[in-house]
mmCIF file of C-alpha atoms in Angstrom:
data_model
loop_
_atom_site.group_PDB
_atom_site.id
_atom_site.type_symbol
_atom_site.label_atom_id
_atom_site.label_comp_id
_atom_site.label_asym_id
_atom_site.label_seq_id
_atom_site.Cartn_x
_atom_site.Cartn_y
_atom_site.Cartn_z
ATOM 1 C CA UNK A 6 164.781 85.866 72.743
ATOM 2 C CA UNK A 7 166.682 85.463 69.930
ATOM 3 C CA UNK A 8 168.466 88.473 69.781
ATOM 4 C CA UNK A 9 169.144 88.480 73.348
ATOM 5 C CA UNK A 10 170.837 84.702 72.341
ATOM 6 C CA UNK A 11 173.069 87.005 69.875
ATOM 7 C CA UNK A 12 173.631 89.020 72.676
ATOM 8 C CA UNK A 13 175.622 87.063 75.409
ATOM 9 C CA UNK A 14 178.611 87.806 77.254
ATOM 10 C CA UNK A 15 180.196 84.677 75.660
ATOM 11 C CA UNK A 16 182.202 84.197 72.534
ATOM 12 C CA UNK A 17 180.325 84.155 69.532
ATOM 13 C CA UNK A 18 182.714 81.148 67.776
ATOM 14 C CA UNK A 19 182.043 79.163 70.698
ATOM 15 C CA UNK A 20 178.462 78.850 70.784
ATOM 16 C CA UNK A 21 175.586 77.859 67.983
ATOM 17 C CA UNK A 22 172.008 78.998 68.745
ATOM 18 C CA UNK A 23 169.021 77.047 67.123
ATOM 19 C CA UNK A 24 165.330 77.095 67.103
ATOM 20 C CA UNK A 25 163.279 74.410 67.412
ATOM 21 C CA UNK A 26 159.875 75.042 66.169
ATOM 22 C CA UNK A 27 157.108 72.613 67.057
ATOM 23 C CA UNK A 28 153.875 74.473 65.133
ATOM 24 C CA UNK A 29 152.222 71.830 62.644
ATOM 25 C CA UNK A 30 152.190 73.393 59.384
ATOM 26 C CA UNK A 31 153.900 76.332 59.918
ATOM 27 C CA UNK A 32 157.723 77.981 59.437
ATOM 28 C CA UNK A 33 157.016 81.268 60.656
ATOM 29 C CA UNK A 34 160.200 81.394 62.086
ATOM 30 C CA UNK A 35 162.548 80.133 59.309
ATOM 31 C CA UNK A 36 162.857 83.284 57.369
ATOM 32 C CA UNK A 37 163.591 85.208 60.807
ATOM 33 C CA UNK A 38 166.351 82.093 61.687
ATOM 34 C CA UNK A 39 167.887 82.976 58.135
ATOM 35 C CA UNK A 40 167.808 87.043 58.919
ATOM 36 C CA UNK A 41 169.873 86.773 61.938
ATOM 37 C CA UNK A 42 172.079 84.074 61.290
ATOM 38 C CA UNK A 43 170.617 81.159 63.643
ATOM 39 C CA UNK A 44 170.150 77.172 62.879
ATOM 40 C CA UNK A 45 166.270 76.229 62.830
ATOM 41 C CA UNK A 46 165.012 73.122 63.184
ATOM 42 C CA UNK A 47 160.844 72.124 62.529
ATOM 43 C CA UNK A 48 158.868 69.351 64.305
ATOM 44 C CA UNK A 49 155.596 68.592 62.443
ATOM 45 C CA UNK A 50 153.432 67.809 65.967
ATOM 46 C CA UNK A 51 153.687 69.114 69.736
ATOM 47 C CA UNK A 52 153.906 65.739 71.205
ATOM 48 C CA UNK A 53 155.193 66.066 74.832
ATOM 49 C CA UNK A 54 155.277 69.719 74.393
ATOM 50 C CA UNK A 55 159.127 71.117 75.628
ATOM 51 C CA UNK A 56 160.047 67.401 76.655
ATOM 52 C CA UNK A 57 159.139 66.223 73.199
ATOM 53 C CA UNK A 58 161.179 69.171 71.569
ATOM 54 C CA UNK A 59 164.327 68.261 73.860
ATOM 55 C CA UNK A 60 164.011 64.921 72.416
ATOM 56 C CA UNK A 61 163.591 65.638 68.989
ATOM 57 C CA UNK A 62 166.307 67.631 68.860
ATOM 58 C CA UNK A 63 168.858 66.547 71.265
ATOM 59 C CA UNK A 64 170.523 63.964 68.237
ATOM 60 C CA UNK A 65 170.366 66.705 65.601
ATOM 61 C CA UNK A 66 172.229 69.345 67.592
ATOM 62 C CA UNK A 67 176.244 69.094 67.586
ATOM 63 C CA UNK A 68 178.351 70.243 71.093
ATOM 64 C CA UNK A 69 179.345 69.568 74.328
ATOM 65 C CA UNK A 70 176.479 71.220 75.970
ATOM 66 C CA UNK A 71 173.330 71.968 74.913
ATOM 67 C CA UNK A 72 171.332 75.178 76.667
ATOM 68 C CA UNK A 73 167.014 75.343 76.420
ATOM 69 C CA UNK A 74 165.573 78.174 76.565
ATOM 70 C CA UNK A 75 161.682 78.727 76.391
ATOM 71 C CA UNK A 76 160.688 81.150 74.000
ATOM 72 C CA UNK A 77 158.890 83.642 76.228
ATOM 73 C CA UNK A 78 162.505 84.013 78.251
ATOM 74 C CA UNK A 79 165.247 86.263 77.641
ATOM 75 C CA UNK A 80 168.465 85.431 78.860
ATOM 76 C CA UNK A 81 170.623 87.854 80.903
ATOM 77 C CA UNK A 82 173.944 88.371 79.229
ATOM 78 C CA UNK A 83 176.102 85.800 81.744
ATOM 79 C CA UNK A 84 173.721 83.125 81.552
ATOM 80 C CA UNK A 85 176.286 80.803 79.928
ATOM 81 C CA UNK A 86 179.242 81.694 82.364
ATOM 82 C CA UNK A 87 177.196 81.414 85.251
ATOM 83 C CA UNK A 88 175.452 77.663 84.201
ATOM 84 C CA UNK A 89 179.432 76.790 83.062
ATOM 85 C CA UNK A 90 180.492 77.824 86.667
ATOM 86 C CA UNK A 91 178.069 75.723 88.636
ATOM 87 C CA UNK A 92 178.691 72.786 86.302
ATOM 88 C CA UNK A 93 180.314 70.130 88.263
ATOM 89 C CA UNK A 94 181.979 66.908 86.992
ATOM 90 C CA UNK A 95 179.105 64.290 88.172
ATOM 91 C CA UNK A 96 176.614 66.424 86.975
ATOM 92 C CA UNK A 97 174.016 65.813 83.991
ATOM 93 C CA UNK A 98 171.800 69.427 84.251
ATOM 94 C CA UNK A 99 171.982 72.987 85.881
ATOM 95 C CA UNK A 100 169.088 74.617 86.045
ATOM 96 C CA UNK A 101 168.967 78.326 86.131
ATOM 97 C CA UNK A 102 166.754 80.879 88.231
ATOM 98 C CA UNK A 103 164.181 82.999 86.205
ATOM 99 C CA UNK A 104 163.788 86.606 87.191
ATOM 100 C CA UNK A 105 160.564 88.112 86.593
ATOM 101 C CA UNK A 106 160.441 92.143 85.104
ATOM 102 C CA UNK A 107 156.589 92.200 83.694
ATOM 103 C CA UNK A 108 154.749 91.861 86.752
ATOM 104 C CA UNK A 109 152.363 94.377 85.737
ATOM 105 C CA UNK A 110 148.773 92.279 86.180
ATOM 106 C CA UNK A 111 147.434 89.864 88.668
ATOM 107 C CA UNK A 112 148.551 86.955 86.470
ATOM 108 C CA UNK A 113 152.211 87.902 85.966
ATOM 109 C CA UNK A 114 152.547 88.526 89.959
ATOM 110 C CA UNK A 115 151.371 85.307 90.693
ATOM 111 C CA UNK A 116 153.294 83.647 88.065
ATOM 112 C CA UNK A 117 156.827 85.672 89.344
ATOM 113 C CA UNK A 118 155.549 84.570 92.933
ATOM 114 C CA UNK A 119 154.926 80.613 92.685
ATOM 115 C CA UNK A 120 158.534 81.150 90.596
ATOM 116 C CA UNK A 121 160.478 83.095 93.623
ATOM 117 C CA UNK A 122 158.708 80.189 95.659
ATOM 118 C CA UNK A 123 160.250 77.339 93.232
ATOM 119 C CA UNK A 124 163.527 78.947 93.560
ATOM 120 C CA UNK A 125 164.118 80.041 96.960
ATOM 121 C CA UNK A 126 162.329 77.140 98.756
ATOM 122 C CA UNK A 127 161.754 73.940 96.751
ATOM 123 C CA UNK A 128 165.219 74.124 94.529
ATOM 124 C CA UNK A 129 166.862 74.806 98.154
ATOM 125 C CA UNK A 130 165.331 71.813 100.253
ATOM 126 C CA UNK A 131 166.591 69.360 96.805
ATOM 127 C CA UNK A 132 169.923 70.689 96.977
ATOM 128 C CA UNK A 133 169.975 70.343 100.770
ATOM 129 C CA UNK A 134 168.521 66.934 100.567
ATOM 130 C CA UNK A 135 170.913 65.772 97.466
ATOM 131 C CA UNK A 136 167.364 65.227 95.391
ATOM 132 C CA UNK A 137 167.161 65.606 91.995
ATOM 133 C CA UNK A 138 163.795 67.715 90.324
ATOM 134 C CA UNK A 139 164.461 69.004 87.316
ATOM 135 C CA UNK A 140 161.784 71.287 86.111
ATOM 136 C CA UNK A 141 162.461 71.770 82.425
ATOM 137 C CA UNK A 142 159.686 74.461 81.774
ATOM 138 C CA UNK A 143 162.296 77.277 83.860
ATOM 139 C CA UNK A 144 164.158 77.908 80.932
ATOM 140 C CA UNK A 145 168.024 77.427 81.312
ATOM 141 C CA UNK A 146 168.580 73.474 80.813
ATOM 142 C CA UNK A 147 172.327 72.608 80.301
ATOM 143 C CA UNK A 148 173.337 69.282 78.863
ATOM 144 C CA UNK A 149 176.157 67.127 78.856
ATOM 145 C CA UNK A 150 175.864 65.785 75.541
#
């Protein structure tokens, strides 16, 4: 995920990447931060799992916009353009679409399915309805900071 960050179709200068680990006790991922480059921030407890994150680091992090990504996701290389393009004025989050490519088992079928579902259908009928769901877990959360 992180190299993929490193990887974007966006200019380097204009763009910081951090990772926000929340494991109790551990820094696995400090050394690899300070390999490649990256910020890192720790969090000593999961509380509120990804929400809890968001808020924990949402003060620390400098920018206009901030971008989450899960861990488990890899970005494709426009990601940034693309969110930037559907950013409107009034807006306070974009969420982007996940793609599945490991559907290989049962689990990761379903999982890709109930996703394409999200997607196609639910995000649709908000949009169409002027609603506002914002399902934090599908990686891709600009904002306006």
């Amino acid at each position: 995920t992180i190299r993929a960050a490193l990887d974007l179709n966006y200019p380097s200068d204009k763009y910081d990447i951090t990772l926000i680990e929340d494991a109790p006790d551990n820094n696995s991922f400090q050394d690899l931060c300070e390999e490649l480059g990256v910020s890192y921030l720790h969090r000593e407890n999961r509380n509120d799992f990804k929400a809890g994150a968001v808020n924990y680091s949402l003060p620390k992090l400098k920018g206009e916009y901030v971008f989450f990504i899960d861990a488990d996701h890899i970005m494709e290389k426009n990601v940034l353009y693309n969110c930037l393009l559907s950013w409107r004025q009034d807006t306070i989050a974009v969420q982007s679409r996940i793609d599945f490519v490991n559907t290989v088992n049962m689990l990761t079928l379903v999982g890709a399915y109930l996703q394409v579902q999200f997607f196609s259908l639910f995000q649709r009928a908000r949009r169409a309805t002027g609603s506002a769901v914002f399902a934090g877990g599908g990686a891709g959360s600009w904002w306006a900071g």
